[in-house]
Each structure stands twice: as C-alpha cells, then as structure tokens.
Amino acid sequence: MSIAIFSSVELGIIYAIMALGVYLSFRVLDFPDLTVDGSFVTGAAVAATMIVNGSNPILATVVAMLAGFVAGCITGALHTLGRINALLSGILMMIALYSINLRIMGRSNVPMLNTETFFTKLRTWWEGTGIDPLINNAFASVGLGAFVPRTWGVIFVMIIVTLAIKFITDWFLKTEIGLAIRATGDNKRMIRSFSANTNGLVILGLGVSNAMVAFSGALIAQHGGFADVGMGIGMIIIGLASVIIGEALFGTKTIARTTLAVIGGAIIYRIVVTLALRVDFLETGDMKIITATIVIIALVAPKIMDAYKERKRKRQKMLKLQTLHATRGKGDERATLNSD
C-alpha cells in the first residue's frame, strides 16, 4: 500500500508540470485549450522517437518541449489570426495532432524498455550517491522500513525540477509580458486599449502552456517506458482536476500560492485515484469515471460549502437583529415606566 502511495506521489509530481500548463491557459489566459490532449502525446512521441533513435534523453526532452510550444502557438494563431472560436481551435489542433503524433512515432506505440532514458540515467547516478541506504536505514530504525520505496531519486529530483518550473512560472507572470498576459485573460478589451498586442500575448501564453504539457508528456513516457498515441485521452480533465482540487484546498490569494496549490492538487489527485482503484468493486477501466467523479466533487463541494456559510451568516445576522430589537424593546418599556 505504501509503495503504491509513493508511486502515485512520483507520478503526481510529474503530472503537476502538465497541471501548471493547464492553469496557465485556463485560469490565467481564460482560454479553454483542448490542445492539451494532443500536445501531451506530442511531447511523449518526440521524446520516445528521438531516444529510440539514439538521441540524448535530455536533448529529446527539450525538443519535445519545443514541439509542444509550436503546437500551442498554432492553436493561438487559429484563434487570434484565423478568428476561430477558442474551444473549436483547440479541438481542431487536438485532432490534427493525433495524425501528427502517429507520423512522428511511425506506429501507435513506441516502447523504450531497453533504451537509456532520463530516469534510467537518474537512477544510475542516484545509486552512486549512497543516499538511499541512509534514508531507508533511518526509517528502518524507527520501524518504518517496510513503508519506504526502493529509491528516492525520482521523487527528490522531480520535486526540484517541478519547483524550479513553478518558480520560473511565478517569475514570468510577474514580468511585464506576464502581467500583460494576465491582463489579457482578465479583460482583453481593456489591455488592447493600452496598445498591447493581445493576439501575440495569447499565442505566447498558449505556447508556454503547451510546452509545459509536452514536457510532462515526455517525462511520463520515459518514466513508464513507452509512448502511446492514446495516452493523452482525458489529460485535460486530469489537469483541470488538479487545478480545481488545489485551489479548493490551498487557496488562490497570490500567484505563488496558486501555483503551489496546483502542484499539491496534482499529487492529491494521483493519491485519491490510487486509493480508489484499490477498492474491490473498482477496476482499472473505471479510471475515467473516477476522474469525472473527483472533478464533480471538487466543483460542487466548494459551492455547497459557500452556500452553507452564507446561510449561517444570514442566520447570525437575523439573531443579532432580533437581539437588538428585543434590547430596544426592553429599553422603551423601562423609559415608559420611569416617566410614569
């Protein structure tokens, strides 16, 4: 059970990068970008194909990011320059990427079981540091040796990578261009009145968003040891679930807090899915309905809580008014008696 939780945390940290990309498009730009389902696979396809053909895994991952950036920019261009509806432009690009991804891979599935990936390099390097025995011995000394993973390398390194992307995103959204992108998402007409190129900002924002998504896809493919043309189905729902869960649990007062909440939401989502799949009557094929249920709960629960708080606030206000009226009534009675 504990090993499954650690595995879900590993995946959650990697998927958090994709969730940050979804946050950038859906929350910051207010753009319903369905390109995510396609660009996630594009990142996986480019990385897997290059690695199988002998390229360096890190170089392959960087190229995968660039491919995702291009895909996002095309979606933005379809919307801004082609005047196509935002939702429709994302759908069109997602459909086009299905064929493009098949072309990149040459077939529907590219295995990487006997090739050197980023994570095989990472595990080899991490084993040489001797950190795992130190941590595992520390847990074993307090009787928790059976609850720890075999290696901590993936979790530690991916936490560093994901947090680095989070801090870069925070910094980017506070720059002049980042502030303009945020303003474009809030009120495009207003920012256009200040002579800002809103078309270029939308294209750039979607490019950066899908670059993060493709980067996550490349890492997931290397972590799992394969790239599949259907691995991106429902990815936009997973990203939205991570964003919604994180915002509901951790709040959205600042950009830094919100991006951290998105990362936390992605990890919590993977843990919840892992625990749900261990229920006897649920199977692996129920993954999509589990995801849909989690999103529904994450959307409905905050509204129910807000409605409850509002009713409680109104009851307290009515009690205060009743108490005030009762106090004034007693005061008037006393005044009448004194006058008599």
XYZ file of C-alpha atoms in Angstrom:
340
model
C 0.000 0.000 0.000
C 2.732 2.480 0.997
C 4.743 1.688 -2.143
C 1.648 2.455 -4.242
C 1.300 5.812 -2.451
C 4.944 6.697 -3.160
C 4.467 5.731 -6.821
C 1.383 7.952 -7.030
C 3.353 10.822 -5.489
C 6.075 10.342 -8.143
C 3.501 10.471 -10.927
C 1.685 13.362 -9.275
C 4.846 15.472 -9.223
C 5.424 14.818 -12.938
C 1.780 15.457 -13.839
C 1.965 18.681 -11.808
C 4.030 20.211 -14.619
C 1.152 19.480 -17.011
C -1.301 20.919 -14.468
C 0.737 24.155 -14.347
C 0.366 24.388 -18.119
C -3.394 23.878 -17.832
C -3.523 26.540 -15.104
C -1.744 28.967 -17.401
C -4.247 28.508 -20.233
C -7.496 28.038 -18.293
C -7.006 30.345 -15.330
C -4.508 32.977 -16.453
C -5.499 33.318 -20.130
C -9.112 32.184 -19.599
C -8.718 30.026 -22.728
C -10.401 26.565 -22.876
C -7.443 24.888 -24.564
C -8.179 21.279 -25.538
C -4.850 21.075 -27.366
C -3.537 19.552 -24.119
C -4.813 16.071 -25.012
C -2.727 16.182 -28.193
C 0.363 18.134 -27.096
C 0.881 15.778 -24.135
C 1.232 12.890 -26.591
C 3.373 15.057 -28.891
C 5.895 15.520 -26.098
C 5.893 11.780 -25.402
C 6.117 10.876 -29.105
C 9.003 13.236 -29.888
C 10.994 12.189 -26.813
C 10.413 8.455 -27.328
C 11.229 8.538 -31.045
C 14.440 10.509 -30.523
C 15.577 8.324 -27.617
C 14.916 5.088 -29.532
C 16.949 6.506 -32.422
C 19.924 7.136 -30.129
C 19.484 10.774 -29.060
C 20.387 12.055 -25.621
C 17.313 11.859 -23.324
C 17.758 15.413 -22.051
C 18.037 16.765 -25.608
C 14.984 14.717 -26.603
C 13.008 16.187 -23.700
C 13.977 19.746 -24.663
C 12.939 19.136 -28.287
C 9.648 17.696 -27.011
C 9.053 20.967 -25.131
C 9.704 22.962 -28.318
C 7.249 20.746 -30.233
C 4.590 21.442 -27.590
C 5.348 25.164 -27.784
C 4.804 25.126 -31.553
C 1.517 23.224 -31.158
C 0.263 25.770 -28.629
C 1.284 28.686 -30.840
C -0.634 27.189 -33.779
C -3.741 26.890 -31.608
C -3.344 30.529 -30.602
C -2.873 31.558 -34.232
C -6.017 29.684 -35.276
C -7.973 31.613 -32.669
C -6.439 35.075 -32.996
C -5.491 35.258 -36.678
C -7.985 32.771 -38.094
C -10.842 34.127 -35.954
C -11.848 30.599 -34.948
C -13.689 30.038 -31.672
C -11.276 29.312 -28.799
C -12.839 25.952 -27.946
C -13.031 24.895 -31.591
C -9.435 25.894 -32.340
C -8.228 23.669 -29.508
C -10.362 20.772 -30.731
C -9.073 21.170 -34.297
C -5.452 21.185 -33.152
C -6.049 18.201 -30.874
C -7.481 16.211 -33.809
C -4.638 17.263 -36.099
C -2.044 16.275 -33.512
C -3.412 12.716 -33.423
C -2.257 12.170 -37.009
C 0.934 14.164 -36.458
C 1.816 12.047 -33.429
C 1.276 8.860 -35.433
C 3.599 10.243 -38.099
C 6.240 11.088 -35.516
C 6.159 7.638 -33.912
C 5.589 5.690 -37.122
C 3.224 3.388 -35.246
C 0.748 3.613 -32.387
C 3.199 2.592 -29.640
C 6.929 3.141 -29.122
C 8.496 1.049 -26.310
C 11.646 2.231 -24.546
C 12.270 -0.763 -22.298
C 15.864 -1.400 -23.422
C 16.904 2.194 -24.038
C 18.544 4.765 -21.797
C 16.056 7.408 -20.664
C 16.273 10.369 -18.335
C 15.078 8.224 -15.433
C 17.494 5.351 -16.069
C 20.328 7.899 -16.054
C 18.884 9.445 -12.921
C 18.611 6.110 -11.083
C 22.167 5.124 -12.061
C 23.543 8.439 -10.807
C 21.422 8.365 -7.644
C 22.570 4.870 -6.675
C 26.149 6.142 -6.742
C 25.391 8.871 -4.200
C 24.564 6.370 -1.436
C 21.645 8.496 -0.201
C 19.040 5.711 -0.390
C 20.670 3.487 2.289
C 20.959 6.457 4.649
C 17.281 7.390 4.325
C 15.989 3.807 4.387
C 18.130 2.923 7.422
C 16.756 5.972 9.214
C 13.194 4.798 8.544
C 14.091 1.213 9.483
C 15.482 2.375 12.822
C 12.037 3.649 13.818
C 10.207 0.596 12.481
C 9.105 2.083 9.148
C 11.482 0.200 6.878
C 8.642 -1.659 5.149
C 6.878 1.581 4.191
C 9.586 3.248 2.105
C 10.340 2.952 -1.631
C 13.423 1.243 -3.025
C 14.852 4.521 -4.300
C 14.131 8.158 -3.500
C 15.937 9.589 -6.520
C 12.915 10.177 -8.757
C 10.883 11.873 -6.028
C 13.698 14.175 -4.886
C 14.869 15.193 -8.359
C 11.356 15.688 -9.730
C 10.437 17.832 -6.723
C 13.413 20.049 -7.576
C 12.519 20.160 -11.296
C 8.818 20.851 -10.658
C 9.518 23.542 -8.072
C 12.039 25.144 -10.449
C 9.333 25.310 -13.150
C 6.899 26.671 -10.547
C 9.297 29.474 -9.533
C 10.063 30.290 -13.180
C 6.312 30.475 -13.842
C 5.847 32.768 -10.833
C 8.652 35.000 -12.057
C 7.360 35.008 -15.641
C 3.842 36.022 -14.584
C 5.299 38.983 -12.665
C 7.312 40.310 -15.601
C 5.921 42.958 -17.949
C 4.920 40.322 -20.526
C 3.481 38.057 -17.828
C 1.398 40.884 -16.382
C 0.151 41.676 -19.878
C -0.846 38.017 -20.380
C -2.707 38.060 -17.060
C -4.442 41.300 -18.039
C -5.376 39.781 -21.402
C -7.060 36.904 -19.616
C -8.908 39.295 -17.282
C -10.011 41.912 -19.808
C -8.742 41.680 -23.372
C -10.528 44.847 -24.495
C -9.015 46.905 -21.696
C -5.427 45.766 -22.291
C -5.884 46.319 -26.038
C -6.765 49.955 -25.301
C -3.208 50.332 -23.945
C -1.849 49.338 -27.380
C -0.903 45.834 -26.231
C -0.679 43.126 -28.887
C -3.261 40.777 -27.388
C -3.006 38.344 -30.300
C 0.691 37.873 -29.716
C 0.152 37.525 -25.966
C -2.470 34.791 -26.443
C -0.204 32.913 -28.860
C 2.781 33.188 -26.490
C 0.735 32.148 -23.466
C -0.672 29.067 -25.200
C 2.790 28.197 -26.492
C 4.293 28.274 -22.987
C 1.311 26.337 -21.606
C 1.631 23.513 -24.128
C 5.415 23.469 -23.758
C 4.866 22.539 -20.092
C 2.288 19.920 -21.100
C 4.637 18.370 -23.683
C 7.495 18.393 -21.155
C 5.304 16.458 -18.732
C 4.320 14.047 -21.505
C 7.969 13.417 -22.368
C 8.788 12.657 -18.728
C 5.753 10.387 -18.281
C 6.742 8.425 -21.390
C 10.283 7.949 -20.073
C 9.002 7.088 -16.608
C 6.610 4.454 -17.961
C 8.990 3.183 -20.650
C 6.702 3.763 -23.634
C 4.807 6.352 -25.667
C 1.318 5.568 -26.918
C -0.883 7.566 -29.275
C -3.821 7.239 -26.868
C -2.037 8.206 -23.658
C -3.310 11.790 -23.815
C -7.028 10.965 -23.763
C -8.677 12.789 -20.856
C -5.471 14.621 -19.940
C -7.278 17.961 -19.906
C -9.666 16.595 -17.255
C -6.739 15.437 -15.123
C -5.173 18.894 -15.414
C -8.432 20.628 -14.514
C -8.974 18.266 -11.592
C -5.506 19.109 -10.264
C -6.135 22.854 -10.607
C -9.605 22.741 -9.036
C -8.597 20.471 -6.148
C -5.520 22.563 -5.406
C -7.422 25.857 -5.479
C -10.202 24.462 -3.280
C -7.810 23.096 -0.644
C -4.987 25.646 -0.588
C -6.499 28.911 -1.846
C -5.602 31.397 -4.574
C -4.592 34.599 -2.785
C -1.328 35.042 -4.719
C 0.228 33.643 -7.886
C 2.927 31.850 -5.888
C 0.347 30.257 -3.615
C -1.870 29.256 -6.543
C 0.922 27.543 -8.498
C 1.938 25.685 -5.334
C -1.718 24.716 -4.857
C -1.827 23.310 -8.405
C 1.190 21.109 -7.647
C -0.428 19.933 -4.419
C -3.688 19.288 -6.265
C -1.934 17.100 -8.841
C -0.304 14.990 -6.108
C -3.542 14.661 -4.138
C -5.424 13.694 -7.306
C -2.996 10.831 -8.045
C -3.188 9.605 -4.439
C -7.005 9.654 -4.491
C -7.071 7.736 -7.788
C -4.610 5.170 -6.426
C -6.684 4.649 -3.282
C -9.912 4.465 -5.297
C -8.521 1.771 -7.581
C -7.750 -0.365 -4.554
C -11.471 -0.582 -3.729
C -12.688 -4.098 -4.503
C -15.551 -3.228 -6.865
C -13.497 -0.761 -8.956
C -11.264 -1.794 -11.861
C -8.561 -0.121 -13.948
C -11.141 0.546 -16.656
C -13.054 2.731 -14.187
C -10.251 5.324 -14.237
C -12.250 7.829 -16.308
C -15.385 7.675 -14.169
C -13.206 8.055 -11.056
C -11.628 11.147 -12.603
C -15.033 12.563 -13.558
C -16.346 11.934 -10.038
C -13.335 13.657 -8.456
C -13.801 16.710 -10.695
C -17.551 16.862 -9.945
C -16.893 16.693 -6.207
C -14.146 19.322 -6.471
C -16.508 21.641 -8.376
C -19.651 21.086 -6.309
C -18.189 20.839 -2.793
C -16.851 24.451 -2.599
C -20.222 25.806 -3.786
C -22.094 23.750 -1.194
C -19.700 24.996 1.498
C -20.097 28.615 0.336
C -23.895 28.252 0.368
C -23.745 26.790 3.882
C -21.518 29.641 5.093
C -23.870 32.189 3.509
C -26.913 30.644 5.230
C -25.003 30.570 8.528
C -24.020 34.217 8.095
C -27.640 35.202 7.400
C -28.869 33.283 10.478
C -26.293 35.023 12.657
C -27.322 38.395 11.216
C -31.002 37.658 11.923
C -30.189 36.615 15.501
C -28.266 39.860 16.041
C -31.184 41.903 14.680
C -33.676 40.027 16.871
C -31.457 40.555 19.918
C -31.095 44.235 19.063
C -34.871 44.676 18.663
C -35.517 42.829 21.936
C -32.998 45.042 23.764
C -34.527 48.208 22.333
C -37.998 46.994 23.302
C -36.957 46.476 26.909
C -35.325 49.886 26.920
C -38.547 51.534 25.704
C -40.575 49.727 28.413
C -38.190 50.965 31.109
C -38.393 54.513 29.756
C -42.209 54.391 29.901
C -42.218 53.101 33.488
C -39.762 55.795 34.587
C -41.877 58.523 33.013
C -44.949 57.248 34.844
